[in-house]
Amino acid sequence: MENPSSFLKIISAFLLVLVFSIFVFTTSIDANTNSQQATFKSLSYKGNHLLKYPQVYGINKNAAITINSAFKKAAEKSFKTYLAVKKAEKGVPRKELCKKTVRCKYSFNSLYQVKYNSNGKLSIYYSEYTYTGGSHGKTKVSMYNFDLSTGRPYNINDILKTSCTYKKVQKYAFNYLSTHELYSDSVVESSDVTVNQNTPFSFSNDGIYLFFTDYKKYEPSYDDGNPFIEIPKSVYK
């Protein structure tokens, strides 16, 4: 009969190898998830080159369906706005239209930018620009943030989980805006900077970016653009 102690040694060695293999496999999965990136295809809604939106590929199929559905819905809404703008344009006499606008017409377009696509996370900047006369038009911005492995959308509450962290981030953003020349003239009090669950954000390599959309408050001129303020993880972790 085989020595019981030898048999136990064989079983122990087998279990050790099995546990090690599971650990390596799990670690490999985690590493692939954390390094996951999406690839993109830019589409024109209903063939209109003014209405751009993204579709993602190269990730989990169900996650891609969820993410692409969100962008398709955004494009559908943009198309409805586009039709409303063109309808309004038809209601204005051409002579008046040429006085109001440079090219004798109203305009509308949508576009997107990939702000972050790494470590299993995706951030997309989606903007809609409407021009109906005057020195410049109006831009509406939406930020989309997703988990690439599941398609789950991220809210800022997923990042800033307590009122204390919101206060820390608000203080950091205020200190930045109030000490940078582009914004310091209009940001003089802490209450001039709002950070709440509705503040648009995107991921960054070292934390998040907050996007401030009220250019009248934060910009000395339209051409300066809306500020993206990077908030390091160390501020809110």
Short mmCIF file of C-alpha atoms in Angstrom, two decimals:
data_model
loop_
_atom_site.label_atom_id
_atom_site.label_comp_id
_atom_site.label_asym_id
_atom_site.label_seq_id
_atom_site.Cartn_x
_atom_site.Cartn_y
_atom_site.Cartn_z
CA MET A 1 0.00 0.00 0.00
CA GLU A 2 1.22 3.47 -0.84
CA ASN A 3 2.51 5.50 2.09
CA PRO A 4 -0.34 7.81 3.34
CA SER A 5 2.10 10.66 3.95
CA SER A 6 3.31 10.49 0.35
CA PHE A 7 -0.28 10.56 -0.90
CA LEU A 8 -1.01 13.64 1.23
CA LYS A 9 2.09 15.34 -0.15
CA ILE A 10 0.88 14.71 -3.72
CA ILE A 11 -2.58 16.09 -2.92
CA SER A 12 -1.07 19.15 -1.21
CA ALA A 13 1.19 19.84 -4.18
CA PHE A 14 -1.76 19.51 -6.58
CA LEU A 15 -3.86 21.93 -4.54
CA LEU A 16 -0.96 24.39 -4.34
CA VAL A 17 -0.55 24.35 -8.13
CA LEU A 18 -4.32 24.73 -8.60
CA VAL A 19 -4.54 27.74 -6.25
CA PHE A 20 -1.54 29.37 -7.93
CA SER A 21 -3.07 28.85 -11.39
CA ILE A 22 -6.37 30.39 -10.30
CA PHE A 23 -4.52 33.37 -8.82
CA VAL A 24 -2.52 33.95 -12.02
CA PHE A 25 -5.66 33.62 -14.18
CA THR A 26 -7.65 36.03 -11.99
CA THR A 27 -4.80 38.53 -11.94
CA SER A 28 -4.59 38.31 -15.71
CA ILE A 29 -8.32 39.04 -16.04
CA ASP A 30 -8.04 42.02 -13.69
CA ALA A 31 -5.06 43.38 -15.61
CA ASN A 32 -6.89 43.06 -18.92
CA THR A 33 -9.96 44.78 -17.49
CA ASN A 34 -7.93 47.65 -16.03
CA SER A 35 -6.05 48.22 -19.28
CA GLN A 36 -9.11 47.87 -21.50
CA GLN A 37 -9.68 50.47 -24.20
CA ALA A 38 -12.42 50.98 -26.76
CA THR A 39 -12.03 51.65 -30.46
CA PHE A 40 -14.31 54.14 -32.20
CA LYS A 41 -16.19 54.73 -35.39
CA SER A 42 -17.50 58.23 -36.10
CA LEU A 43 -20.97 58.28 -37.66
CA SER A 44 -23.14 61.00 -39.23
CA TYR A 45 -26.74 60.79 -38.08
CA LYS A 46 -29.03 60.14 -41.08
CA GLY A 47 -26.07 60.97 -43.31
CA ASN A 48 -25.90 64.58 -42.08
CA HIS A 49 -22.20 65.47 -41.76
CA LEU A 50 -23.09 68.20 -39.25
CA LEU A 51 -24.38 65.64 -36.75
CA LYS A 52 -21.48 63.49 -35.54
CA TYR A 53 -21.67 60.83 -32.85
CA PRO A 54 -19.48 57.88 -31.81
CA GLN A 55 -19.98 54.12 -31.70
CA VAL A 56 -17.60 51.93 -29.72
CA TYR A 57 -16.10 48.53 -30.54
CA GLY A 58 -13.52 46.12 -29.22
CA ILE A 59 -15.13 45.65 -25.80
CA ASN A 60 -17.70 43.35 -24.20
CA LYS A 61 -20.63 43.02 -26.63
CA ASN A 62 -23.35 43.85 -24.09
CA ALA A 63 -21.36 46.81 -22.76
CA ALA A 64 -20.95 48.12 -26.31
CA ILE A 65 -24.70 47.82 -26.95
CA THR A 66 -25.47 49.84 -23.82
CA ILE A 67 -22.90 52.55 -24.56
CA ASN A 68 -23.77 52.83 -28.25
CA SER A 69 -27.46 53.08 -27.43
CA ALA A 70 -26.76 56.12 -25.22
CA PHE A 71 -24.84 57.87 -28.01
CA LYS A 72 -27.50 56.98 -30.60
CA LYS A 73 -30.18 58.54 -28.38
CA ALA A 74 -28.04 61.68 -28.01
CA ALA A 75 -27.76 61.88 -31.81
CA GLU A 76 -31.53 61.44 -32.20
CA LYS A 77 -32.13 64.37 -29.83
CA SER A 78 -29.60 66.47 -31.73
CA PHE A 79 -31.40 65.69 -34.97
CA LYS A 80 -34.71 66.92 -33.51
CA THR A 81 -33.02 70.15 -32.41
CA TYR A 82 -31.47 70.50 -35.87
CA LEU A 83 -34.91 70.21 -37.50
CA ALA A 84 -36.35 72.80 -35.07
CA VAL A 85 -33.53 75.25 -35.88
CA LYS A 86 -34.04 74.84 -39.63
CA LYS A 87 -37.80 75.26 -39.22
CA ALA A 88 -37.25 78.49 -37.28
CA GLU A 89 -34.91 79.69 -40.01
CA LYS A 90 -37.64 79.30 -42.64
CA GLY A 91 -39.89 81.57 -40.62
CA VAL A 92 -37.49 84.53 -40.89
CA PRO A 93 -37.52 86.72 -44.05
CA ARG A 94 -34.24 86.43 -45.92
CA LYS A 95 -33.46 90.15 -45.63
CA GLU A 96 -33.83 90.00 -41.85
CA LEU A 97 -31.96 86.69 -41.74
CA CYS A 98 -28.97 88.24 -43.52
CA LYS A 99 -28.95 91.11 -41.03
CA LYS A 100 -28.93 88.68 -38.08
CA THR A 101 -26.46 86.11 -39.42
CA VAL A 102 -23.18 86.23 -41.32
CA ARG A 103 -24.13 83.61 -43.92
CA CYS A 104 -27.84 84.38 -44.09
CA LYS A 105 -28.75 81.20 -42.28
CA TYR A 106 -29.04 79.54 -38.91
CA SER A 107 -26.74 76.65 -38.08
CA PHE A 108 -26.62 73.66 -35.80
CA ASN A 109 -24.06 70.91 -35.36
CA SER A 110 -23.07 68.24 -32.91
CA LEU A 111 -19.64 66.73 -32.33
CA TYR A 112 -17.75 64.69 -29.77
CA GLN A 113 -14.29 64.28 -28.31
CA VAL A 114 -12.80 61.31 -26.50
CA LYS A 115 -11.54 62.77 -23.22
CA TYR A 116 -10.47 59.50 -21.59
CA ASN A 117 -10.22 55.92 -22.83
CA SER A 118 -8.06 53.83 -20.52
CA ASN A 119 -8.06 51.58 -17.46
CA GLY A 120 -11.51 50.24 -18.29
CA LYS A 121 -13.14 53.68 -18.26
CA LEU A 122 -14.46 55.92 -21.02
CA SER A 123 -15.25 59.65 -20.99
CA ILE A 124 -16.85 61.37 -23.98
CA TYR A 125 -17.41 65.11 -24.43
CA TYR A 126 -20.53 65.67 -26.57
CA SER A 127 -21.43 69.19 -27.66
CA GLU A 128 -24.25 70.83 -29.61
CA TYR A 129 -23.72 74.24 -31.14
CA THR A 130 -26.61 76.47 -32.20
CA TYR A 131 -26.24 79.78 -34.04
CA THR A 132 -29.28 81.98 -34.69
CA GLY A 133 -27.57 85.35 -34.98
CA GLY A 134 -25.40 87.67 -32.95
CA SER A 135 -21.66 87.62 -32.34
CA HIS A 136 -21.59 83.94 -31.45
CA GLY A 137 -23.84 80.95 -30.89
CA LYS A 138 -24.63 78.81 -27.88
CA THR A 139 -22.96 75.54 -26.99
CA LYS A 140 -24.59 72.84 -24.88
CA VAL A 141 -22.22 70.24 -23.48
CA SER A 142 -22.90 66.77 -22.07
CA MET A 143 -20.32 64.46 -20.54
CA TYR A 144 -20.69 60.68 -20.80
CA ASN A 145 -18.70 58.36 -18.53
CA PHE A 146 -18.87 54.56 -18.74
CA ASP A 147 -17.39 51.37 -17.36
CA LEU A 148 -16.05 49.62 -20.48
CA SER A 149 -16.47 46.12 -19.04
CA THR A 150 -20.16 46.47 -18.13
CA GLY A 151 -21.45 49.57 -19.92
CA ARG A 152 -22.58 51.01 -16.60
CA PRO A 153 -22.63 54.82 -16.61
CA TYR A 154 -20.68 56.64 -13.92
CA ASN A 155 -22.13 59.54 -11.96
CA ILE A 156 -20.03 62.03 -10.06
CA ASN A 157 -21.51 60.55 -6.87
CA ASP A 158 -19.58 57.37 -7.69
CA ILE A 159 -16.37 59.40 -7.35
CA LEU A 160 -17.24 62.00 -4.70
CA LYS A 161 -19.12 59.87 -2.20
CA THR A 162 -19.48 62.21 0.77
CA SER A 163 -20.34 65.85 1.40
CA CYS A 164 -16.83 66.25 2.78
CA THR A 165 -15.22 65.22 -0.52
CA TYR A 166 -17.50 67.62 -2.42
CA LYS A 167 -16.32 70.45 -0.18
CA LYS A 168 -12.66 69.54 -0.67
CA VAL A 169 -13.08 69.47 -4.45
CA GLN A 170 -15.06 72.73 -4.46
CA LYS A 171 -12.31 74.42 -2.45
CA TYR A 172 -9.61 73.10 -4.80
CA ALA A 173 -11.54 74.29 -7.89
CA PHE A 174 -12.12 77.71 -6.35
CA ASN A 175 -8.44 78.11 -5.50
CA TYR A 176 -7.52 77.22 -9.06
CA LEU A 177 -10.05 79.50 -10.79
CA SER A 178 -9.50 82.44 -8.48
CA THR A 179 -5.73 82.41 -9.00
CA HIS A 180 -5.62 81.96 -12.79
CA GLU A 181 -5.80 85.10 -14.89
CA LEU A 182 -8.49 83.87 -17.28
CA TYR A 183 -11.00 83.41 -14.48
CA SER A 184 -9.78 85.38 -11.46
CA ASP A 185 -11.72 88.55 -12.37
CA SER A 186 -15.06 86.76 -12.16
CA VAL A 187 -14.26 84.19 -9.45
CA VAL A 188 -13.70 86.12 -6.24
CA GLU A 189 -15.81 84.26 -3.68
CA SER A 190 -16.14 80.59 -2.85
CA SER A 191 -19.83 80.71 -3.79
CA ASP A 192 -18.84 81.65 -7.36
CA VAL A 193 -17.81 78.03 -7.92
CA THR A 194 -20.44 75.32 -7.74
CA VAL A 195 -19.57 71.64 -7.46
CA ASN A 196 -22.50 69.28 -7.03
CA GLN A 197 -24.02 66.10 -8.44
CA ASN A 198 -24.87 67.92 -11.68
CA THR A 199 -21.33 69.14 -12.40
CA PRO A 200 -20.07 67.49 -15.63
CA PHE A 201 -16.86 65.52 -15.24
CA SER A 202 -14.52 63.17 -17.04
CA PHE A 203 -11.85 60.77 -15.87
CA SER A 204 -8.15 61.60 -16.04
CA ASN A 205 -4.98 59.60 -15.43
CA ASP A 206 -4.60 60.99 -11.93
CA GLY A 207 -8.20 61.76 -10.93
CA ILE A 208 -11.02 63.60 -12.67
CA TYR A 209 -11.65 66.75 -14.67
CA LEU A 210 -14.54 69.02 -13.75
CA PHE A 211 -16.13 70.92 -16.60
CA PHE A 212 -17.67 74.32 -15.87
CA THR A 213 -20.32 75.17 -18.46
CA ASP A 214 -21.37 78.68 -17.39
CA TYR A 215 -18.95 80.65 -19.56
CA LYS A 216 -20.51 83.97 -18.54
CA LYS A 217 -19.35 83.35 -15.00
CA TYR A 218 -15.98 81.73 -15.61
CA GLU A 219 -14.79 83.31 -18.88
CA PRO A 220 -13.67 86.84 -19.65
CA SER A 221 -14.45 86.18 -23.32
CA TYR A 222 -16.27 83.59 -25.40
CA ASP A 223 -13.16 82.49 -27.28
CA ASP A 224 -11.40 81.29 -24.14
CA GLY A 225 -13.65 78.25 -23.91
CA ASN A 226 -15.11 76.52 -20.88
CA PRO A 227 -12.59 75.51 -18.24
CA PHE A 228 -11.69 71.90 -17.51
CA ILE A 229 -10.18 71.76 -14.03
CA GLU A 230 -8.20 68.64 -13.15
CA ILE A 231 -8.80 67.38 -9.61
CA PRO A 232 -6.07 64.98 -8.42
CA LYS A 233 -7.18 61.84 -6.55
CA SER A 234 -5.26 63.07 -3.53
CA VAL A 235 -7.84 65.83 -3.08
CA TYR A 236 -10.83 63.52 -2.60
CA LYS A 237 -9.42 60.10 -1.66
#
